[in-house]
CSV table of C-alpha atoms in Angstrom, one decimal:
chain,number,residue,atom,x,y,z
Z,1,MET,CA,119.4,138.2,73.0
Z,2,ASN,CA,117.1,136.1,75.2
Z,3,SER,CA,113.3,136.5,74.7
Z,4,ASP,CA,111.3,137.1,77.8
Z,5,TRP,CA,108.4,134.8,76.9
Z,6,ALA,CA,106.9,134.8,80.4
Z,7,ASN,CA,106.3,138.6,80.3
Z,8,LEU,CA,104.7,139.0,77.0
Z,9,PRO,CA,101.7,141.4,77.0
Z,10,LYS,CA,98.5,139.7,78.3
Z,11,GLU,CA,96.6,141.1,75.3
Z,12,LEU,CA,98.9,139.2,72.9
Z,13,LEU,CA,98.6,136.0,75.0
Z,14,TYR,CA,94.8,136.2,74.9
Z,15,LEU,CA,94.8,136.4,71.1
Z,16,VAL,CA,97.0,133.3,71.0
Z,17,VAL,CA,95.0,131.1,73.4
Z,18,GLU,CA,91.7,132.0,71.7
Z,19,ARG,CA,93.0,130.3,68.5
Z,20,LEU,CA,94.2,127.1,70.1
Z,21,GLU,CA,92.4,123.8,69.9
Z,22,SER,CA,93.4,123.1,73.5
Z,23,PRO,CA,94.9,125.4,76.1
Z,24,LEU,CA,96.5,122.5,77.9
Z,25,GLU,CA,100.0,122.8,76.5
Z,26,PHE,CA,99.8,126.6,76.6
Z,27,SER,CA,98.9,126.7,80.3
Z,28,ALA,CA,101.9,124.4,81.2
Z,29,VAL,CA,104.6,126.8,79.9
Z,30,CYS,CA,104.7,129.1,82.9
Z,31,LYS,CA,102.6,130.7,85.6
Z,32,PRO,CA,101.8,133.9,83.6
Z,33,TRP,CA,100.6,131.9,80.6
Z,34,ARG,CA,98.5,129.7,82.9
Z,35,CYS,CA,96.8,132.8,84.4
Z,36,VAL,CA,95.9,133.9,80.9
Z,37,ALA,CA,94.5,130.5,80.0
Z,38,LYS,CA,92.5,130.2,83.2
Z,39,ASP,CA,89.1,131.1,81.8
Z,40,THR,CA,89.5,128.9,78.7
Z,41,LEU,CA,91.0,126.1,80.7
Z,42,SER,CA,88.1,126.0,83.2
Z,43,GLN,CA,85.6,125.2,80.4
Z,44,TYR,CA,88.0,122.9,78.6
Z,45,ALA,CA,88.8,120.9,81.7
Z,46,LYS,CA,85.1,120.0,82.1
Z,47,MET,CA,85.0,118.5,78.6
Z,48,ILE,CA,88.4,116.8,78.3
Z,49,ALA,CA,88.3,113.0,77.9
Z,50,PRO,CA,90.6,110.7,80.0
Z,51,MET,CA,94.1,110.4,78.7
Z,52,LEU,CA,96.6,107.6,78.7
Z,53,MET,CA,99.7,108.2,80.8
Z,54,ILE,CA,102.7,106.4,79.3
Z,55,CYS,CA,106.1,106.1,81.0
Z,56,ASP,CA,109.0,107.3,79.0
Z,57,GLN,CA,112.4,105.6,79.0
Z,58,LYS,CA,113.8,108.9,80.4
Z,59,ARG,CA,113.8,109.2,84.1
Z,60,ASP,CA,110.7,110.7,85.7
Z,61,ILE,CA,109.0,111.6,82.4
Z,62,TRP,CA,105.5,110.5,81.5
Z,63,ASN,CA,103.8,111.2,78.2
Z,64,LEU,CA,100.1,111.9,77.7
Z,65,TYR,CA,98.2,110.3,74.8
Z,66,ASP,CA,94.9,111.8,73.8
Z,67,VAL,CA,93.1,108.6,72.6
Z,68,ALA,CA,90.0,110.6,71.7
Z,69,HIS,CA,91.9,112.6,69.1
Z,70,ASN,CA,94.6,110.0,68.5
Z,71,LYS,CA,97.6,112.1,69.2
Z,72,LEU,CA,100.4,112.6,71.7
Z,73,VAL,CA,99.9,115.8,73.7
Z,74,ASN,CA,102.8,118.2,73.7
Z,75,PHE,CA,102.8,118.2,77.5
Z,76,GLN,CA,104.9,115.8,79.6
Z,77,LEU,CA,104.3,115.0,83.3
Z,78,ARG,CA,107.4,115.0,85.5
Z,79,LEU,CA,106.7,112.2,88.0
Z,80,PRO,CA,108.8,109.5,89.7
Z,81,ASN,CA,109.3,106.5,87.5
Z,82,LYS,CA,107.5,104.0,89.7
Z,83,ARG,CA,104.3,102.0,90.0
Z,84,TYR,CA,101.1,104.0,90.8
Z,85,CYS,CA,98.5,101.8,92.4
Z,86,GLY,CA,95.6,104.0,91.4
Z,87,SER,CA,94.3,107.0,89.3
Z,88,SER,CA,91.1,108.5,90.4
Z,89,LYS,CA,89.4,111.9,90.1
Z,90,GLY,CA,92.5,113.3,88.4
Z,91,TRP,CA,94.8,112.2,91.2
Z,92,LEU,CA,97.5,109.5,91.3
Z,93,ILE,CA,97.9,107.2,94.3
Z,94,VAL,CA,101.3,105.8,95.2
Z,95,VAL,CA,103.0,104.2,98.2
Z,96,ASP,CA,106.5,105.3,99.3
Z,97,GLU,CA,109.3,103.5,101.2
Z,98,SER,CA,107.7,104.2,104.6
Z,99,PHE,CA,104.4,102.6,103.3
Z,100,ARG,CA,102.9,106.0,103.4
Z,101,VAL,CA,100.1,106.6,100.9
Z,102,ASN,CA,100.4,109.8,98.8
Z,103,LEU,CA,98.0,111.5,96.5
Z,104,ILE,CA,99.6,113.4,93.7
Z,105,ASN,CA,97.9,115.7,91.1
Z,106,PRO,CA,100.4,115.9,88.3
Z,107,PHE,CA,98.5,118.8,86.7
Z,108,TYR,CA,99.0,121.0,89.7
Z,109,MET,CA,102.8,120.9,88.9
Z,110,VAL,CA,103.8,123.7,86.5
Z,111,LYS,CA,107.0,125.2,85.3
Z,112,GLY,CA,108.3,127.9,87.7
Z,113,GLY,CA,106.7,126.3,90.7
Z,114,GLU,CA,104.5,123.7,92.3
Z,115,ARG,CA,101.2,124.3,94.0
Z,116,ALA,CA,101.4,123.5,97.7
Z,117,ASN,CA,98.5,121.0,97.6
Z,118,SER,CA,99.8,119.1,94.6
Z,119,THR,CA,100.8,116.3,96.9
Z,120,ILE,CA,98.8,115.1,99.9
Z,121,HIS,CA,100.6,112.8,102.4
Z,122,LEU,CA,98.4,110.3,104.2
Z,123,PRO,CA,99.5,108.2,107.3
Z,124,PRO,CA,101.6,105.1,106.7
Z,125,LEU,CA,99.8,101.7,106.4
Z,126,HIS,CA,100.3,99.6,109.5
Z,127,PRO,CA,97.8,96.7,109.1
Z,128,PRO,CA,97.9,94.1,111.8
Z,129,ASN,CA,99.5,90.7,111.2
Z,130,ILE,CA,101.1,91.7,107.9
Z,131,ARG,CA,104.8,90.9,107.2
Z,132,ARG,CA,105.7,94.2,105.6
Z,133,GLU,CA,109.4,93.2,105.3
Z,134,ILE,CA,108.3,91.1,102.3
Z,135,PHE,CA,107.6,94.3,100.5
Z,136,SER,CA,110.5,96.3,101.8
Z,137,LYS,CA,112.2,96.4,98.4
Z,138,GLN,CA,108.9,96.7,96.5
Z,139,CYS,CA,106.9,99.0,98.7
Z,140,ASP,CA,104.9,100.3,95.7
Z,141,TYR,CA,103.4,96.8,95.3
Z,142,PHE,CA,102.1,96.8,98.9
Z,143,VAL,CA,98.8,98.3,97.6
Z,144,TYR,CA,97.2,96.3,94.8
Z,145,LYS,CA,94.7,98.9,93.9
Z,146,ALA,CA,93.4,102.3,95.3
Z,147,THR,CA,90.7,104.8,94.7
Z,148,ILE,CA,89.1,107.9,96.2
Z,149,SER,CA,85.5,108.9,96.5
Z,150,ALA,CA,85.9,112.7,95.8
Z,151,ASP,CA,88.5,115.3,94.9
Z,152,PRO,CA,90.7,115.7,98.1
Z,153,VAL,CA,91.1,119.5,97.5
Z,154,LEU,CA,87.7,120.6,96.1
Z,155,ASN,CA,85.7,118.2,98.3
Z,156,ALA,CA,88.0,117.2,101.1
Z,157,ASN,CA,85.3,116.6,103.7
Z,158,ASP,CA,83.7,114.0,101.4
Z,159,CYS,CA,86.9,112.4,100.3
Z,160,ILE,CA,87.5,108.8,101.4
Z,161,VAL,CA,90.6,106.9,100.3
Z,162,ALA,CA,90.2,103.1,100.0
Z,163,VAL,CA,93.1,100.7,99.3
Z,164,ILE,CA,93.2,97.0,98.6
Z,165,TYR,CA,96.5,95.9,100.2
Z,166,GLU,CA,98.5,92.7,100.3
Z,167,ASP,CA,99.0,90.0,101.1
Z,168,TYR,CA,95.4,88.7,100.9
Z,169,CYS,CA,93.9,91.7,99.1
Z,170,GLN,CA,92.3,93.2,102.2
Z,171,LEU,CA,90.6,96.6,102.6
Z,172,ALA,CA,91.6,99.7,104.5
Z,173,PHE,CA,90.2,103.2,104.2
Z,174,ILE,CA,90.7,106.7,105.7
Z,175,ARG,CA,88.5,109.8,105.7
Z,176,LEU,CA,90.2,113.0,104.9
Z,177,ASN,CA,89.8,115.8,107.5
Z,178,LYS,CA,88.3,113.3,109.9
Z,179,ASP,CA,90.7,110.4,110.5
Z,180,THR,CA,94.3,110.4,111.7
Z,181,LYS,CA,94.9,106.8,110.9
Z,182,TRP,CA,93.7,104.0,108.6
Z,183,THR,CA,90.7,101.8,109.4
Z,184,TYR,CA,91.3,98.1,108.6
Z,185,ALA,CA,88.6,95.6,107.7
Z,186,ASP,CA,88.6,93.1,110.6
Z,187,GLN,CA,88.9,89.5,109.2
Z,188,SER,CA,88.3,88.2,112.7
Z,189,ILE,CA,84.7,89.4,112.3
Z,190,ASP,CA,84.2,88.2,108.8
Z,191,LYS,CA,86.6,86.3,106.5
Z,192,ARG,CA,84.8,87.8,103.5
Z,193,TRP,CA,86.9,90.9,103.9
Z,194,ARG,CA,89.7,89.0,102.1
Z,195,LEU,CA,90.6,88.6,98.4
Z,196,ILE,CA,88.9,91.8,97.4
Z,197,ARG,CA,89.3,92.7,93.7
Z,198,GLU,CA,87.4,95.9,93.1
Z,199,VAL,CA,86.0,98.8,95.1
Z,200,ALA,CA,83.5,101.5,94.2
Z,201,PHE,CA,81.6,104.3,96.1
Z,202,VAL,CA,77.9,105.0,95.6
Z,203,GLU,CA,76.5,107.6,97.9
Z,204,ASP,CA,77.3,106.7,101.5
Z,205,LYS,CA,78.1,103.1,100.8
Z,206,LEU,CA,81.2,101.3,99.7
Z,207,TYR,CA,80.7,98.3,97.4
Z,208,PHE,CA,83.3,95.6,96.6
Z,209,ILE,CA,83.5,92.3,94.7
Z,210,ASN,CA,85.8,89.5,95.8
Z,211,ASN,CA,87.5,86.7,93.9
Z,212,LYS,CA,84.3,84.8,93.9
Z,213,SER,CA,82.5,87.7,92.1
Z,214,ARG,CA,80.3,88.2,95.2
Z,215,LEU,CA,79.0,91.8,95.7
Z,216,PHE,CA,79.1,93.3,99.2
Z,217,SER,CA,78.1,96.6,100.6
Z,218,PHE,CA,79.4,98.5,103.7
Z,219,ASP,CA,77.9,101.7,105.1
Z,220,ILE,CA,81.0,103.9,105.4
Z,221,THR,CA,79.3,106.2,107.9
Z,222,THR,CA,78.9,103.6,110.6
Z,223,LEU,CA,82.5,102.3,110.7
Z,224,SER,CA,81.1,99.1,112.1
Z,225,PHE,CA,82.5,96.1,110.2
Z,226,SER,CA,79.7,93.9,111.4
Z,227,ASN,CA,77.6,96.0,109.1
Z,228,LEU,CA,78.9,94.1,106.0
Z,229,SER,CA,76.1,92.9,103.8
Z,230,LEU,CA,76.2,90.3,101.0
Z,231,VAL,CA,74.2,92.1,98.2
Z,232,LYS,CA,74.6,89.5,95.5
Z,233,PRO,CA,76.1,86.0,95.6
Z,234,HIS,CA,78.4,84.7,92.9
Z,235,PHE,CA,77.7,86.2,89.5
Z,236,GLY,CA,79.1,85.5,86.1
Z,237,PRO,CA,81.2,82.7,84.6
Z,238,ASN,CA,83.6,80.9,86.9
Z,239,ASN,CA,86.4,81.5,84.5
Z,240,ILE,CA,89.9,82.7,85.2
Z,241,SER,CA,89.8,84.3,81.7
Z,242,VAL,CA,87.3,86.9,82.8
Z,243,LYS,CA,88.2,90.0,84.7
Z,244,GLY,CA,85.7,92.3,86.4
Z,245,TYR,CA,85.7,96.1,86.9
Z,246,LEU,CA,83.3,97.8,89.4
Z,247,LEU,CA,82.4,101.4,89.0
Z,248,ASP,CA,79.6,104.0,89.5
Z,249,SER,CA,78.0,106.0,86.8
Z,250,ASN,CA,77.3,109.7,86.9
Z,251,LYS,CA,73.7,108.7,87.6
Z,252,LYS,CA,74.9,106.9,90.8
Z,253,GLU,CA,74.2,103.5,89.3
Z,254,LEU,CA,76.5,100.6,90.1
Z,255,LEU,CA,78.0,99.0,87.1
Z,256,LEU,CA,80.1,95.8,86.5
Z,257,VAL,CA,82.2,95.4,83.4
Z,258,HIS,CA,83.4,91.9,82.5
Z,259,LYS,CA,86.4,91.6,80.2
Z,260,TYR,CA,86.9,88.3,78.4
Z,261,TYR,CA,90.4,87.4,77.2
Z,262,THR,CA,92.4,84.5,75.8
Z,263,GLU,CA,96.1,83.5,75.8
Z,264,GLU,CA,97.7,83.6,72.4
Z,265,GLY,CA,101.4,82.8,72.1
Z,266,GLY,CA,101.9,83.6,75.7
Z,267,ARG,CA,100.2,87.0,75.4
Z,268,ARG,CA,96.9,87.9,76.9
Z,269,VAL,CA,94.5,89.3,74.3
Z,270,THR,CA,91.1,90.9,75.1
Z,271,LYS,CA,88.2,89.5,73.0
Z,272,LYS,CA,85.0,91.1,74.3
Z,273,PHE,CA,83.2,92.9,77.1
Z,274,ARG,CA,79.8,92.7,78.8
Z,275,VAL,CA,78.3,95.4,80.9
Z,276,PHE,CA,75.8,94.9,83.8
Z,277,GLY,CA,73.9,97.4,85.9
Z,278,PHE,CA,72.8,96.4,89.4
Z,279,SER,CA,69.0,96.5,90.0
Z,280,PHE,CA,68.5,97.0,93.7
Z,281,ASN,CA,64.8,96.3,93.3
Z,282,GLN,CA,65.5,92.8,91.8
Z,283,CYS,CA,68.8,92.4,93.7
Z,284,ASP,CA,70.4,91.2,90.5
Z,285,TRP,CA,72.8,92.3,87.7
Z,286,ILE,CA,71.0,93.2,84.5
Z,287,GLU,CA,73.0,93.2,81.3
Z,288,LYS,CA,73.1,96.4,79.3
Z,289,SER,CA,73.3,96.1,75.6
Z,290,ASN,CA,73.8,99.8,75.1
Z,291,LEU,CA,75.5,102.5,77.1
Z,292,GLY,CA,73.8,105.3,75.2
Z,293,ASP,CA,75.8,108.4,75.3
Z,294,ALA,CA,78.3,107.0,77.8
Z,295,ALA,CA,81.8,105.6,77.5
Z,296,ILE,CA,83.8,103.6,80.0
Z,297,PHE,CA,87.5,103.5,80.6
Z,298,VAL,CA,89.0,100.5,82.4
Z,299,GLY,CA,92.5,99.4,83.4
Z,300,ASP,CA,94.8,99.4,86.4
Z,301,ASN,CA,93.3,102.8,87.4
Z,302,SER,CA,89.9,103.2,89.0
Z,303,SER,CA,87.4,102.7,86.1
Z,304,LEU,CA,85.9,105.9,84.7
Z,305,TYR,CA,82.5,106.7,83.3
Z,306,VAL,CA,82.0,109.8,81.1
Z,307,LEU,CA,79.4,111.2,78.8
Z,308,ALA,CA,80.7,111.3,75.2
Z,309,SER,CA,78.6,114.3,74.3
Z,310,LYS,CA,80.5,116.3,77.0
Z,311,SER,CA,83.9,114.9,76.3
Z,312,PHE,CA,85.9,116.1,73.3
Z,313,GLY,CA,86.2,113.3,70.7
Z,314,CYS,CA,85.1,110.5,72.9
Z,315,LYS,CA,83.1,107.7,71.2
Z,316,PRO,CA,79.7,106.8,72.8
Z,317,ASN,CA,78.7,103.3,73.6
Z,318,CYS,CA,82.3,102.2,73.8
Z,319,ILE,CA,84.7,100.8,76.3
Z,320,TYR,CA,88.3,102.1,76.2
Z,321,PHE,CA,90.5,99.4,77.7
Z,322,ASN,CA,94.2,99.5,78.8
Z,323,HIS,CA,96.7,96.8,79.4
Z,324,ASP,CA,96.3,95.5,83.0
Z,325,ARG,CA,99.2,94.5,85.1
Z,326,ASP,CA,97.7,92.2,87.6
Z,327,ARG,CA,99.6,92.2,90.9
Z,328,PHE,CA,103.1,91.0,90.3
Z,329,SER,CA,102.8,90.1,86.6
Z,330,VAL,CA,105.6,91.6,84.6
Z,331,ILE,CA,105.5,93.6,81.4
Z,332,GLY,CA,107.5,91.5,78.9
Z,333,ARG,CA,109.5,92.4,75.8
Z,334,ASP,CA,106.3,93.4,74.0
Z,335,GLY,CA,105.7,96.2,76.5
Z,336,VAL,CA,102.1,97.3,76.8
Z,337,TYR,CA,100.0,95.8,74.0
Z,338,ASP,CA,96.5,94.7,75.1
Z,339,LEU,CA,94.6,97.9,74.6
Z,340,GLY,CA,91.9,99.3,72.3
Z,341,VAL,CA,88.4,100.6,72.0
Z,342,TYR,CA,85.5,98.1,72.2
Z,343,ASN,CA,82.2,99.0,70.5
Z,344,LEU,CA,79.4,97.5,72.5
Z,345,GLU,CA,77.0,97.6,69.6
Z,346,ASP,CA,78.9,95.8,66.9
Z,347,HIS,CA,81.5,94.1,69.2
Z,348,SER,CA,84.4,95.4,67.1
Z,349,ILE,CA,87.8,96.4,68.6
Z,350,LEU,CA,89.7,99.4,67.3
Z,351,GLN,CA,93.2,100.3,68.1
Z,352,PRO,CA,93.5,104.0,67.3
Z,353,TYR,CA,97.1,104.4,68.2
Z,354,THR,CA,99.7,106.2,66.2
Z,355,THR,CA,103.1,104.7,65.3
Z,356,ASP,CA,104.8,106.9,67.9
Z,357,VAL,CA,102.4,105.8,70.6
Z,358,LYS,CA,102.8,102.1,69.8
Z,359,ALA,CA,106.6,102.6,70.0
Z,360,LEU,CA,106.3,104.2,73.4
Z,361,LEU,CA,104.1,101.5,74.7
Z,362,ARG,CA,106.5,98.8,73.5
Z,363,LYS,CA,109.3,100.4,75.3
Z,364,ALA,CA,107.3,101.0,78.5
Z,365,ARG,CA,108.3,99.0,81.5
Z,366,ARG,CA,105.7,100.6,83.8
Z,367,PRO,CA,102.0,100.1,83.3
Z,368,SER,CA,100.2,102.9,81.5
Z,369,MET,CA,97.2,104.4,83.2
Z,370,TRP,CA,94.1,106.4,82.4
Z,371,VAL,CA,94.2,109.8,84.0
Z,372,SER,CA,91.5,112.6,84.1
Z,373,PRO,CA,93.3,115.9,83.7
Z,374,SER,CA,92.3,118.4,86.4
Z,375,PHE,CA,93.7,121.9,86.9
Z,376,PRO,CA,94.1,124.3,89.8
Z,377,LEU,CA,92.1,127.3,88.8
């Protein structure tokens, strides 16, 4: 006799969900269970720390690792087994065979159906003077990195999608509900629009750093590329063994994280981090020796800033780092290995990963990414 789990009495389901540490797995079973978990989930979603999305060897299966609680979540994401060029505000960003940019929220997809706005299709990228045929067989590498300024469903009118695309790491952006095509930074006006490495939004301005670690700002509301400003000339060591991450804090402060690494036996190994906040009064980067209650997550995704006191199990004053896959660098036989938690106070590096997670990471042939779970409520 088959059990009709989906139609269990709601009173019974409420008793179950109230006793769970997390309603995440419960809510993914089916739509009726998700409806019961809705109230609990709305509070839980605001406090959940970013999780690591790890590709499984099985086709179109991704595992979620809760690094804050050091456990695999009993909840798998069913997503295409391909490269994602960004993860921001709970959404994944991917380029398809037509060079169309798509926003996907994996948490909007549940058993028994898929919410209509779980995928948002943006226009194809058609930048001028770019030989797209070079990327015809690897279209998902056409965009090096991507990010969004706001949730495209909850705050669609404030959402801007920015991509750094090949072949010279140039910038393009599109405003949801306002633009019908991409706007491309014009190199004929200023060559500084090339070789962009990181992009971040702070209020109405877009900030980016290039390969020379110069900081630029652009007023996104003007759409005039002549409005590009050099905010800060070269900053930091001129060292190929340093990688920078640009992000904004919840206080609307612009932050720069430098990761220092070495090569050991042909493997890149992270050694330390430094964090800087930009002072607009002094027009300079000021090093921060303490993040206070904050924690930062860096990797191939857009960097994340969270308050530890409002995120379950997250360690304050720490940097959670993930194995980066820079442009076309391949993941070797060791899989994903350069990851951990860096304590900014004592400069220690912890690797709180279970045996099962390490095994998954070794087998992964796609880069793992941080993702902030968000739910359609």
